[in-house]
mmCIF file of N, CA and C in Angstrom:
data_model
loop_
_atom_site.group_PDB
_atom_site.id
_atom_site.type_symbol
_atom_site.label_atom_id
_atom_site.label_comp_id
_atom_site.label_asym_id
_atom_site.label_seq_id
_atom_site.Cartn_x
_atom_site.Cartn_y
_atom_site.Cartn_z
ATOM 1 N N UNK T 8 0.817 -1.284 0.072
ATOM 2 C CA UNK T 8 0.000 0.195 -0.053
ATOM 3 C C UNK T 8 0.722 1.149 -0.074
ATOM 4 N N UNK T 9 0.544 2.421 -0.880
ATOM 5 C CA UNK T 9 1.432 3.291 -0.810
ATOM 6 C C UNK T 9 0.813 4.605 -0.478
ATOM 7 N N UNK T 10 1.573 5.354 -0.282
ATOM 8 C CA UNK T 10 1.297 6.843 0.623
ATOM 9 C C UNK T 10 -0.126 7.128 0.310
ATOM 10 N N UNK T 11 -0.914 6.981 -0.617
ATOM 11 C CA UNK T 11 -2.221 7.470 -1.458
ATOM 12 C C UNK T 11 -2.827 6.673 -0.885
ATOM 13 N N UNK T 12 -2.755 5.101 0.494
ATOM 14 C CA UNK T 12 -3.670 4.133 0.602
ATOM 15 C C UNK T 12 -3.924 3.535 -0.801
ATOM 16 N N UNK T 13 -3.603 3.218 -1.671
ATOM 17 C CA UNK T 13 -3.668 2.868 -3.032
ATOM 18 C C UNK T 13 -2.897 1.448 -3.083
ATOM 19 N N UNK T 14 -4.112 0.272 -2.994
ATOM 20 C CA UNK T 14 -2.874 -0.935 -3.030
ATOM 21 C C UNK T 14 -2.187 -1.148 -4.529
ATOM 22 N N UNK T 15 -1.161 -2.036 -4.519
ATOM 23 C CA UNK T 15 -0.294 -2.019 -5.803
ATOM 24 C C UNK T 15 0.481 -3.389 -5.902
ATOM 25 N N UNK T 16 0.087 -4.156 -7.091
ATOM 26 C CA UNK T 16 1.006 -5.258 -6.975
ATOM 27 C C UNK T 16 2.356 -5.384 -7.528
ATOM 28 N N UNK T 17 2.647 -4.323 -8.018
ATOM 29 C CA UNK T 17 4.166 -3.890 -8.660
ATOM 30 C C UNK T 17 4.782 -2.874 -8.374
ATOM 31 N N UNK T 18 4.758 -2.615 -6.434
ATOM 32 C CA UNK T 18 5.612 -1.610 -6.284
ATOM 33 C C UNK T 18 7.100 -1.981 -6.288
ATOM 34 N N UNK T 19 8.022 -0.939 -6.516
ATOM 35 C CA UNK T 19 9.300 -0.803 -6.733
ATOM 36 C C UNK T 19 9.693 -1.172 -4.853
ATOM 37 N N UNK T 20 11.013 -1.278 -4.963
ATOM 38 C CA UNK T 20 11.555 -1.682 -3.564
ATOM 39 C C UNK T 20 11.619 -0.164 -2.946
ATOM 40 N N UNK T 21 11.632 0.980 -3.255
ATOM 41 C CA UNK T 21 11.701 2.141 -2.388
ATOM 42 C C UNK T 21 10.209 2.545 -2.323
ATOM 43 N N UNK T 22 8.922 1.936 -2.995
ATOM 44 C CA UNK T 22 7.941 2.263 -2.519
ATOM 45 C C UNK T 22 7.637 1.246 -1.335
ATOM 46 N N UNK T 23 8.184 0.039 -1.463
ATOM 47 C CA UNK T 23 7.804 -1.166 -0.385
ATOM 48 C C UNK T 23 8.483 -0.963 1.164
ATOM 49 N N UNK T 24 9.673 0.330 0.841
ATOM 50 C CA UNK T 24 10.647 0.270 2.307
ATOM 51 C C UNK T 24 9.771 1.648 2.839
ATOM 52 N N UNK T 25 8.645 2.282 2.091
ATOM 53 C CA UNK T 25 7.937 3.441 2.333
ATOM 54 C C UNK T 25 6.476 3.041 2.950
ATOM 55 N N UNK T 26 6.194 1.599 2.635
ATOM 56 C CA UNK T 26 4.504 1.481 2.569
ATOM 57 C C UNK T 26 4.264 1.079 3.968
ATOM 58 N N UNK T 27 2.655 1.535 4.264
ATOM 59 C CA UNK T 27 2.469 1.027 4.982
ATOM 60 C C UNK T 27 1.663 -0.470 5.394
ATOM 61 N N UNK T 28 1.762 -0.990 4.593
ATOM 62 C CA UNK T 28 1.531 -2.631 4.217
ATOM 63 C C UNK T 28 2.463 -3.398 3.032
ATOM 64 N N UNK T 29 3.306 -3.970 3.315
ATOM 65 C CA UNK T 29 3.735 -4.982 2.256
ATOM 66 C C UNK T 29 3.699 -6.303 2.638
ATOM 67 N N UNK T 30 3.436 -7.085 1.366
ATOM 68 C CA UNK T 30 3.400 -8.560 1.178
ATOM 69 C C UNK T 30 3.831 -8.744 0.126
ATOM 70 N N UNK T 31 4.274 -10.213 0.166
ATOM 71 C CA UNK T 31 5.264 -11.204 -0.960
ATOM 72 C C UNK T 31 4.024 -12.364 -0.890
ATOM 73 N N UNK T 32 3.609 -12.359 -2.392
ATOM 74 C CA UNK T 32 2.488 -14.062 -2.468
ATOM 75 C C UNK T 32 3.777 -14.330 -3.401
ATOM 76 N N UNK T 33 3.548 -15.805 -3.041
ATOM 77 C CA UNK T 33 4.316 -16.531 -4.172
ATOM 78 C C UNK T 33 3.237 -17.754 -4.302
ATOM 79 N N UNK T 34 2.993 -18.187 -6.028
ATOM 80 C CA UNK T 34 2.333 -19.286 -6.168
ATOM 81 C C UNK T 34 2.007 -19.740 -7.888
ATOM 82 N N UNK T 35 1.200 -20.062 -8.273
ATOM 83 C CA UNK T 35 0.964 -20.524 -9.465
ATOM 84 C C UNK T 35 -0.428 -19.976 -9.945
ATOM 85 N N UNK T 36 -0.162 -20.179 -11.551
ATOM 86 C CA UNK T 36 -1.512 -19.834 -11.882
ATOM 87 C C UNK T 36 -2.704 -20.510 -11.107
ATOM 88 N N UNK T 37 -2.511 -21.569 -10.673
ATOM 89 C CA UNK T 37 -3.788 -21.716 -10.080
ATOM 90 C C UNK T 37 -3.598 -22.065 -7.844
ATOM 91 N N UNK T 38 -2.569 -21.573 -7.860
ATOM 92 C CA UNK T 38 -2.936 -21.897 -6.515
ATOM 93 C C UNK T 38 -1.621 -20.690 -5.331
ATOM 94 N N UNK T 39 -2.193 -20.709 -4.563
ATOM 95 C CA UNK T 39 -1.066 -19.469 -3.916
ATOM 96 C C UNK T 39 -0.411 -20.676 -2.519
ATOM 97 N N UNK T 40 0.785 -20.123 -3.026
ATOM 98 C CA UNK T 40 1.989 -21.331 -1.980
ATOM 99 C C UNK T 40 2.324 -20.779 -0.367
ATOM 100 N N UNK T 41 2.656 -19.115 -0.696
ATOM 101 C CA UNK T 41 2.894 -18.529 0.597
ATOM 102 C C UNK T 41 2.754 -17.177 0.665
ATOM 103 N N UNK T 42 2.288 -16.704 1.645
ATOM 104 C CA UNK T 42 2.028 -15.177 1.974
ATOM 105 C C UNK T 42 2.955 -14.911 2.869
ATOM 106 N N UNK T 43 3.672 -13.703 2.694
ATOM 107 C CA UNK T 43 4.359 -13.139 3.572
ATOM 108 C C UNK T 43 4.125 -11.457 4.093
ATOM 109 N N UNK T 44 4.317 -10.902 4.804
ATOM 110 C CA UNK T 44 4.214 -9.669 5.062
ATOM 111 C C UNK T 44 3.943 -8.827 6.093
ATOM 112 N N UNK T 45 3.960 -7.649 6.441
ATOM 113 C CA UNK T 45 4.052 -6.830 7.282
ATOM 114 C C UNK T 45 2.902 -5.512 7.212
ATOM 115 N N UNK T 46 2.335 -5.127 8.216
ATOM 116 C CA UNK T 46 1.467 -4.070 8.252
ATOM 117 C C UNK T 46 1.781 -2.832 9.452
ATOM 118 N N UNK T 47 1.069 -1.785 9.044
ATOM 119 C CA UNK T 47 1.156 -0.568 10.495
ATOM 120 C C UNK T 47 -0.083 -0.576 10.659
ATOM 121 N N UNK T 48 -1.188 -1.552 11.610
ATOM 122 C CA UNK T 48 -2.094 -0.682 11.809
ATOM 123 C C UNK T 48 -3.126 -0.519 10.697
ATOM 124 N N UNK T 49 -3.181 -1.690 9.964
ATOM 125 C CA UNK T 49 -4.758 -1.529 8.820
ATOM 126 C C UNK T 49 -5.367 -2.540 9.164
ATOM 127 N N UNK T 50 -6.617 -2.239 8.486
ATOM 128 C CA UNK T 50 -7.829 -2.647 8.623
ATOM 129 C C UNK T 50 -7.869 -4.382 8.071
ATOM 130 N N UNK T 51 -8.786 -4.858 8.841
ATOM 131 C CA UNK T 51 -8.752 -6.607 8.243
ATOM 132 C C UNK T 51 -9.394 -6.540 6.738
ATOM 133 N N UNK T 52 -10.212 -5.438 6.401
ATOM 134 C CA UNK T 52 -10.515 -5.659 5.250
ATOM 135 C C UNK T 52 -9.462 -4.978 4.226
ATOM 136 N N UNK T 53 -8.461 -4.063 4.393
ATOM 137 C CA UNK T 53 -7.859 -4.051 3.560
ATOM 138 C C UNK T 53 -6.615 -4.660 3.673
ATOM 139 N N UNK T 54 -6.131 -5.458 4.653
ATOM 140 C CA UNK T 54 -5.150 -6.876 4.236
ATOM 141 C C UNK T 54 -5.925 -7.808 3.621
ATOM 142 N N UNK T 55 -7.448 -8.302 3.778
ATOM 143 C CA UNK T 55 -7.826 -9.041 2.882
ATOM 144 C C UNK T 55 -8.338 -8.767 1.164
ATOM 145 N N UNK T 56 -8.275 -7.503 0.672
ATOM 146 C CA UNK T 56 -8.290 -6.688 -0.219
ATOM 147 C C UNK T 56 -6.609 -7.072 -0.815
ATOM 148 N N UNK T 57 -5.810 -6.709 0.051
ATOM 149 C CA UNK T 57 -4.470 -6.832 -0.531
ATOM 150 C C UNK T 57 -3.853 -8.136 -1.403
ATOM 151 N N UNK T 58 -4.529 -9.281 0.044
ATOM 152 C CA UNK T 58 -4.002 -10.406 -0.498
ATOM 153 C C UNK T 58 -4.886 -11.252 -1.449
ATOM 154 N N UNK T 59 -6.103 -10.197 -1.811
ATOM 155 C CA UNK T 59 -7.034 -10.632 -3.163
ATOM 156 C C UNK T 59 -6.150 -10.226 -4.086
ATOM 157 N N UNK T 60 -5.776 -9.250 -4.185
ATOM 158 C CA UNK T 60 -4.586 -8.256 -5.086
ATOM 159 C C UNK T 60 -3.775 -8.981 -5.480
ATOM 160 N N UNK T 61 -2.837 -9.622 -4.539
ATOM 161 C CA UNK T 61 -1.437 -10.228 -4.603
ATOM 162 C C UNK T 61 -1.655 -11.245 -4.936
ATOM 163 N N UNK T 62 -2.824 -12.111 -5.140
ATOM 164 C CA UNK T 62 -3.405 -13.738 -5.585
ATOM 165 C C UNK T 62 -3.304 -13.235 -6.933
ATOM 166 N N UNK T 63 -4.149 -12.777 -7.157
ATOM 167 C CA UNK T 63 -4.421 -12.260 -8.928
ATOM 168 C C UNK T 63 -2.854 -11.990 -9.446
ATOM 169 N N UNK T 64 -2.448 -11.214 -9.040
ATOM 170 C CA UNK T 64 -1.258 -11.078 -9.817
ATOM 171 C C UNK T 64 -0.206 -12.105 -9.491
ATOM 172 N N UNK T 65 -0.129 -13.451 -8.756
ATOM 173 C CA UNK T 65 0.586 -14.042 -8.759
ATOM 174 C C UNK T 65 -0.020 -15.141 -9.655
ATOM 175 N N UNK T 66 -1.214 -15.298 -9.467
ATOM 176 C CA UNK T 66 -1.574 -15.954 -10.665
ATOM 177 C C UNK T 66 -1.348 -15.512 -11.773
ATOM 178 N N UNK T 67 -1.787 -14.435 -12.415
ATOM 179 C CA UNK T 67 -1.029 -13.798 -13.710
ATOM 180 C C UNK T 67 0.328 -14.326 -13.891
ATOM 181 N N UNK T 68 1.360 -14.056 -12.928
ATOM 182 C CA UNK T 68 2.735 -14.277 -13.479
ATOM 183 C C UNK T 68 3.027 -15.849 -13.485
ATOM 184 N N UNK T 69 2.296 -16.724 -12.237
ATOM 185 C CA UNK T 69 2.243 -18.239 -12.829
ATOM 186 C C UNK T 69 1.654 -18.797 -14.130
ATOM 187 N N UNK T 70 0.908 -17.915 -14.696
ATOM 188 C CA UNK T 70 0.082 -18.476 -15.859
ATOM 189 C C UNK T 70 1.071 -17.755 -16.855
ATOM 190 N N UNK T 71 1.945 -16.307 -16.756
ATOM 191 C CA UNK T 71 2.987 -15.774 -17.775
ATOM 192 C C UNK T 71 4.136 -17.353 -17.816
ATOM 193 N N UNK T 72 4.486 -17.497 -16.737
ATOM 194 C CA UNK T 72 5.596 -18.386 -16.486
ATOM 195 C C UNK T 72 5.388 -19.789 -17.116
ATOM 196 N N UNK T 73 3.699 -20.571 -16.809
ATOM 197 C CA UNK T 73 3.840 -21.448 -17.566
ATOM 198 C C UNK T 73 3.563 -21.324 -18.954
ATOM 199 N N UNK T 74 3.243 -20.035 -19.771
ATOM 200 C CA UNK T 74 3.262 -20.101 -20.976
ATOM 201 C C UNK T 74 4.413 -19.734 -21.591
ATOM 202 N N UNK T 75 5.390 -19.201 -21.023
ATOM 203 C CA UNK T 75 7.038 -19.345 -21.282
ATOM 204 C C UNK T 75 7.473 -20.837 -21.309
ATOM 205 N N UNK T 76 7.065 -21.152 -20.372
ATOM 206 C CA UNK T 76 7.901 -22.603 -20.165
ATOM 207 C C UNK T 76 7.148 -23.821 -21.321
ATOM 208 N N UNK T 77 5.846 -23.442 -21.754
ATOM 209 C CA UNK T 77 5.399 -24.277 -22.614
ATOM 210 C C UNK T 77 5.930 -23.732 -24.026
ATOM 211 N N UNK T 78 6.413 -22.689 -24.436
ATOM 212 C CA UNK T 78 7.166 -22.199 -25.705
ATOM 213 C C UNK T 78 8.497 -22.646 -25.578
ATOM 214 N N UNK T 79 9.229 -22.842 -24.657
ATOM 215 C CA UNK T 79 10.395 -23.262 -23.883
ATOM 216 C C UNK T 79 10.411 -24.968 -24.748
ATOM 217 N N UNK T 80 9.212 -25.639 -24.067
ATOM 218 C CA UNK T 80 9.171 -26.997 -24.263
ATOM 219 C C UNK T 80 8.959 -27.389 -25.740
ATOM 220 N N UNK T 81 8.134 -26.598 -26.310
ATOM 221 C CA UNK T 81 7.756 -26.982 -27.531
ATOM 222 C C UNK T 81 8.985 -26.522 -28.462
ATOM 223 N N UNK T 82 10.157 -25.888 -28.007
ATOM 224 C CA UNK T 82 11.236 -25.626 -29.033
ATOM 225 C C UNK T 82 12.192 -26.301 -28.697
ATOM 226 N N UNK T 83 12.133 -27.422 -27.854
ATOM 227 C CA UNK T 83 12.900 -28.352 -27.249
ATOM 228 C C UNK T 83 14.172 -28.296 -26.305
ATOM 229 N N UNK T 84 13.903 -26.569 -25.782
ATOM 230 C CA UNK T 84 14.988 -25.874 -24.759
ATOM 231 C C UNK T 84 14.908 -26.698 -23.456
ATOM 232 N N UNK T 85 13.805 -26.942 -23.058
ATOM 233 C CA UNK T 85 13.407 -27.939 -21.906
ATOM 234 C C UNK T 85 12.554 -29.071 -21.997
ATOM 235 N N UNK T 86 12.855 -30.172 -21.191
ATOM 236 C CA UNK T 86 12.068 -31.179 -20.914
ATOM 237 C C UNK T 86 10.344 -31.152 -21.236
ATOM 238 N N UNK T 87 9.520 -32.234 -21.592
ATOM 239 C CA UNK T 87 8.308 -32.082 -21.303
ATOM 240 C C UNK T 87 8.003 -32.497 -20.037
ATOM 241 N N UNK T 88 6.989 -31.843 -19.111
ATOM 242 C CA UNK T 88 6.294 -32.110 -17.803
ATOM 243 C C UNK T 88 6.143 -33.921 -18.547
ATOM 244 N N UNK T 89 6.412 -34.667 -16.761
ATOM 245 C CA UNK T 89 5.939 -35.847 -16.743
ATOM 246 C C UNK T 89 4.612 -36.232 -16.520
ATOM 247 N N UNK T 90 3.933 -36.676 -16.932
ATOM 248 C CA UNK T 90 2.252 -37.062 -16.577
ATOM 249 C C UNK T 90 2.723 -38.038 -15.460
ATOM 250 N N UNK T 91 1.441 -38.060 -14.784
ATOM 251 C CA UNK T 91 1.155 -38.852 -13.855
ATOM 252 C C UNK T 91 1.515 -40.599 -14.131
ATOM 253 N N UNK T 92 1.394 -40.840 -14.871
ATOM 254 C CA UNK T 92 1.901 -42.437 -15.639
ATOM 255 C C UNK T 92 2.625 -42.498 -16.312
ATOM 256 N N UNK T 93 3.841 -41.453 -16.193
ATOM 257 C CA UNK T 93 5.028 -41.352 -16.991
ATOM 258 C C UNK T 93 6.187 -42.607 -16.202
ATOM 259 N N UNK T 94 6.408 -43.382 -16.902
ATOM 260 C CA UNK T 94 7.457 -44.120 -16.125
ATOM 261 C C UNK T 94 8.686 -43.392 -15.707
ATOM 262 N N UNK T 95 8.968 -42.445 -16.401
ATOM 263 C CA UNK T 95 10.165 -41.605 -15.938
ATOM 264 C C UNK T 95 10.026 -41.041 -14.683
ATOM 265 N N UNK T 96 8.830 -40.763 -14.396
ATOM 266 C CA UNK T 96 8.248 -40.119 -12.913
ATOM 267 C C UNK T 96 9.126 -40.732 -11.693
ATOM 268 N N UNK T 97 9.507 -40.116 -10.895
ATOM 269 C CA UNK T 97 9.668 -40.801 -9.384
ATOM 270 C C UNK T 97 8.420 -41.284 -9.161
ATOM 271 N N UNK T 98 8.842 -42.761 -8.734
ATOM 272 C CA UNK T 98 7.611 -43.400 -8.053
ATOM 273 C C UNK T 98 7.558 -43.367 -6.279
ATOM 274 N N UNK T 99 6.882 -43.496 -5.886
ATOM 275 C CA UNK T 99 6.779 -43.847 -4.265
ATOM 276 C C UNK T 99 7.109 -45.102 -3.911
ATOM 277 N N UNK T 100 7.763 -44.756 -2.878
ATOM 278 C CA UNK T 100 8.393 -46.283 -2.051
ATOM 279 C C UNK T 100 7.589 -47.316 -1.983
ATOM 280 N N UNK T 101 7.430 -48.817 -2.916
ATOM 281 C CA UNK T 101 6.823 -49.661 -2.230
ATOM 282 C C UNK T 101 6.200 -49.599 -0.961
ATOM 283 N N UNK T 102 4.935 -50.203 -0.759
ATOM 284 C CA UNK T 102 4.124 -50.085 0.772
ATOM 285 C C UNK T 102 4.742 -50.764 1.796
ATOM 286 N N UNK T 103 5.514 -52.347 1.038
ATOM 287 C CA UNK T 103 6.358 -53.177 2.010
ATOM 288 C C UNK T 103 7.706 -52.283 2.664
ATOM 289 N N UNK T 104 8.168 -51.459 2.148
ATOM 290 C CA UNK T 104 9.778 -50.484 2.588
ATOM 291 C C UNK T 104 8.988 -49.652 3.255
ATOM 292 N N UNK T 105 7.800 -48.703 3.005
ATOM 293 C CA UNK T 105 7.135 -47.763 3.972
ATOM 294 C C UNK T 105 6.806 -48.441 5.453
ATOM 295 N N UNK T 106 6.061 -49.579 5.500
ATOM 296 C CA UNK T 106 5.748 -50.623 6.307
ATOM 297 C C UNK T 106 7.081 -50.812 7.190
ATOM 298 N N UNK T 107 7.804 -51.513 6.598
ATOM 299 C CA UNK T 107 9.356 -51.885 7.389
ATOM 300 C C UNK T 107 9.735 -50.661 7.747
ATOM 301 N N UNK T 108 9.789 -49.297 7.060
ATOM 302 C CA UNK T 108 10.982 -48.647 8.013
ATOM 303 C C UNK T 108 9.858 -47.848 8.940
ATOM 304 N N UNK T 109 8.554 -48.205 8.669
ATOM 305 C CA UNK T 109 7.788 -47.562 9.893
ATOM 306 C C UNK T 109 8.002 -48.411 11.239
ATOM 307 N N UNK T 110 7.938 -49.757 10.908
ATOM 308 C CA UNK T 110 7.870 -50.520 11.591
ATOM 309 C C UNK T 110 9.449 -50.563 12.687
ATOM 310 N N UNK T 111 10.285 -50.427 11.932
ATOM 311 C CA UNK T 111 11.917 -50.510 12.414
ATOM 312 C C UNK T 111 12.247 -49.257 13.058
ATOM 313 N N UNK T 112 11.951 -48.206 12.271
ATOM 314 C CA UNK T 112 12.209 -46.792 12.463
ATOM 315 C C UNK T 112 11.190 -45.695 13.424
ATOM 316 N N UNK T 113 9.973 -46.107 13.513
ATOM 317 C CA UNK T 113 8.764 -45.136 13.941
ATOM 318 C C UNK T 113 9.126 -44.311 14.999
ATOM 319 N N UNK T 114 10.018 -45.133 16.329
ATOM 320 C CA UNK T 114 9.951 -44.449 17.324
ATOM 321 C C UNK T 114 11.089 -43.222 16.950
ATOM 322 N N UNK T 115 12.215 -43.740 16.465
ATOM 323 C CA UNK T 115 13.227 -42.750 16.344
ATOM 324 C C UNK T 115 12.860 -41.420 15.310
ATOM 325 N N UNK T 116 11.826 -41.599 14.338
ATOM 326 C CA UNK T 116 11.517 -40.415 13.558
ATOM 327 C C UNK T 116 10.775 -39.661 14.141
ATOM 328 N N UNK T 117 9.804 -40.250 15.300
ATOM 329 C CA UNK T 117 8.972 -39.185 15.999
ATOM 330 C C UNK T 117 9.787 -38.562 16.903
ATOM 331 N N UNK T 118 10.853 -39.345 17.390
ATOM 332 C CA UNK T 118 12.028 -38.543 18.447
ATOM 333 C C UNK T 118 12.784 -37.736 17.919
ATOM 334 N N UNK T 119 13.009 -37.585 16.619
ATOM 335 C CA UNK T 119 13.534 -36.697 15.559
ATOM 336 C C UNK T 119 12.708 -35.310 15.176
ATOM 337 N N UNK T 120 11.502 -35.770 15.013
ATOM 338 C CA UNK T 120 10.244 -34.743 14.698
ATOM 339 C C UNK T 120 10.308 -33.846 15.794
ATOM 340 N N UNK T 121 10.091 -34.550 16.978
ATOM 341 C CA UNK T 121 10.005 -33.814 18.745
ATOM 342 C C UNK T 121 11.033 -32.916 18.931
ATOM 343 N N UNK T 122 12.110 -33.337 18.576
ATOM 344 C CA UNK T 122 13.363 -32.587 18.936
ATOM 345 C C UNK T 122 13.210 -31.617 18.199
ATOM 346 N N UNK T 123 13.022 -31.748 16.867
ATOM 347 C CA UNK T 123 12.957 -30.269 16.068
ATOM 348 C C UNK T 123 11.783 -29.253 16.174
ATOM 349 N N UNK T 124 10.666 -30.167 16.787
ATOM 350 C CA UNK T 124 9.653 -29.184 17.194
ATOM 351 C C UNK T 124 10.035 -28.342 18.258
ATOM 352 N N UNK T 125 10.559 -29.085 18.672
ATOM 353 C CA UNK T 125 11.442 -28.360 20.217
ATOM 354 C C UNK T 125 12.520 -27.533 20.178
ATOM 355 N N UNK T 126 12.878 -27.317 18.870
ATOM 356 C CA UNK T 126 14.124 -26.648 18.983
ATOM 357 C C UNK T 126 15.434 -26.905 19.354
ATOM 358 N N UNK T 127 15.495 -28.771 19.698
ATOM 359 C CA UNK T 127 16.592 -29.206 20.050
ATOM 360 C C UNK T 127 17.542 -29.773 18.780
ATOM 361 N N UNK T 128 18.201 -28.675 18.227
ATOM 362 C CA UNK T 128 19.057 -29.291 17.187
ATOM 363 C C UNK T 128 19.940 -30.199 17.349
ATOM 364 N N UNK T 129 20.831 -30.306 18.853
ATOM 365 C CA UNK T 129 21.225 -31.242 18.700
ATOM 366 C C UNK T 129 21.030 -32.578 18.871
ATOM 367 N N UNK T 130 19.612 -32.646 19.509
ATOM 368 C CA UNK T 130 19.334 -33.875 19.991
ATOM 369 C C UNK T 130 18.419 -34.597 17.997
ATOM 370 N N UNK T 131 18.085 -33.496 17.853
ATOM 371 C CA UNK T 131 17.370 -33.830 16.264
ATOM 372 C C UNK T 131 18.693 -34.314 15.362
ATOM 373 N N UNK T 132 19.922 -33.471 15.252
ATOM 374 C CA UNK T 132 21.206 -34.239 14.445
ATOM 375 C C UNK T 132 21.246 -35.385 14.757
ATOM 376 N N UNK T 133 21.550 -35.789 15.904
ATOM 377 C CA UNK T 133 22.051 -36.739 16.812
ATOM 378 C C UNK T 133 21.062 -37.986 16.022
ATOM 379 N N UNK T 134 19.766 -37.980 16.352
ATOM 380 C CA UNK T 134 18.534 -38.571 15.928
ATOM 381 C C UNK T 134 18.728 -38.633 15.032
ATOM 382 N N UNK T 135 18.744 -38.113 13.927
ATOM 383 C CA UNK T 135 18.823 -38.067 12.189
ATOM 384 C C UNK T 135 19.791 -39.249 12.071
ATOM 385 N N UNK T 136 21.364 -38.637 12.563
ATOM 386 C CA UNK T 136 22.322 -39.467 12.047
ATOM 387 C C UNK T 136 21.909 -40.995 12.520
ATOM 388 N N UNK T 137 21.309 -41.171 13.625
ATOM 389 C CA UNK T 137 21.021 -42.565 13.930
ATOM 390 C C UNK T 137 20.177 -43.316 12.755
ATOM 391 N N UNK T 138 19.015 -42.617 12.565
ATOM 392 C CA UNK T 138 18.118 -43.194 11.308
ATOM 393 C C UNK T 138 18.975 -43.302 10.199
ATOM 394 N N UNK T 139 19.935 -42.460 9.868
ATOM 395 C CA UNK T 139 20.508 -42.629 8.403
ATOM 396 C C UNK T 139 21.092 -44.305 8.624
ATOM 397 N N UNK T 140 21.856 -44.041 9.711
ATOM 398 C CA UNK T 140 22.754 -45.287 10.077
ATOM 399 C C UNK T 140 21.796 -46.821 9.866
ATOM 400 N N UNK T 141 20.929 -46.633 10.861
ATOM 401 C CA UNK T 141 19.906 -47.962 10.900
ATOM 402 C C UNK T 141 19.017 -47.822 9.366
ATOM 403 N N UNK T 142 18.783 -47.064 8.692
ATOM 404 C CA UNK T 142 18.318 -47.268 7.331
ATOM 405 C C UNK T 142 18.920 -47.925 6.371
ATOM 406 N N UNK T 143 20.583 -47.693 6.440
ATOM 407 C CA UNK T 143 21.246 -48.472 5.494
ATOM 408 C C UNK T 143 21.567 -49.673 5.897
ATOM 409 N N UNK T 144 21.419 -50.070 7.383
ATOM 410 C CA UNK T 144 21.501 -51.288 7.709
ATOM 411 C C UNK T 144 20.025 -52.230 7.261
ATOM 412 N N UNK T 145 19.309 -51.477 7.545
ATOM 413 C CA UNK T 145 17.627 -52.089 6.924
ATOM 414 C C UNK T 145 17.944 -52.437 5.512
ATOM 415 N N UNK T 146 18.094 -51.462 5.142
ATOM 416 C CA UNK T 146 18.331 -51.792 3.409
ATOM 417 C C UNK T 146 19.691 -52.454 2.934
ATOM 418 N N UNK T 147 20.494 -52.710 3.464
ATOM 419 C CA UNK T 147 21.344 -53.845 3.265
ATOM 420 C C UNK T 147 21.211 -55.303 3.709
ATOM 421 N N UNK T 148 20.301 -55.482 4.847
ATOM 422 C CA UNK T 148 19.943 -56.865 5.338
ATOM 423 C C UNK T 148 19.163 -57.377 4.610
ATOM 424 N N UNK T 149 18.084 -56.192 4.058
ATOM 425 C CA UNK T 149 16.875 -56.665 2.842
ATOM 426 C C UNK T 149 17.018 -56.544 1.515
ATOM 427 N N UNK T 150 18.255 -56.423 1.116
ATOM 428 C CA UNK T 150 18.957 -56.441 -0.604
ATOM 429 C C UNK T 150 18.620 -57.939 -0.855
ATOM 430 N N UNK T 151 17.926 -58.386 -1.978
ATOM 431 C CA UNK T 151 18.023 -59.696 -2.144
ATOM 432 C C UNK T 151 19.165 -60.191 -2.840
#
């Protein structure tokens, strides 16, 4: 929001520094992935209007980027997108592997996540190192 109380989606760096409301929105043509910002005593209605404006701008930018990417794909400059059933696409782990890892490592995974949530990075790193070691052992033991 600039000094004239006008919401703008294309403010330059200097305008953002002076603004009473500044927001960054990241997304694609179809979805908003992140909203980050700050404001000095703005009404809820103003914040909602700003989010809507920013989401429309992010959608427009996402559409333009997708159009550009399609152009690059058609020229052979970048690879085509993989479809869901494309064999080159990364596949999820087999159910048996997920079950085995959960059975063998579930408690350690939980311990690592709790340490991370509690901000105990030392315990998190130690637990993660143990998880990596145990995962390697499990993979070697179950390798045909």
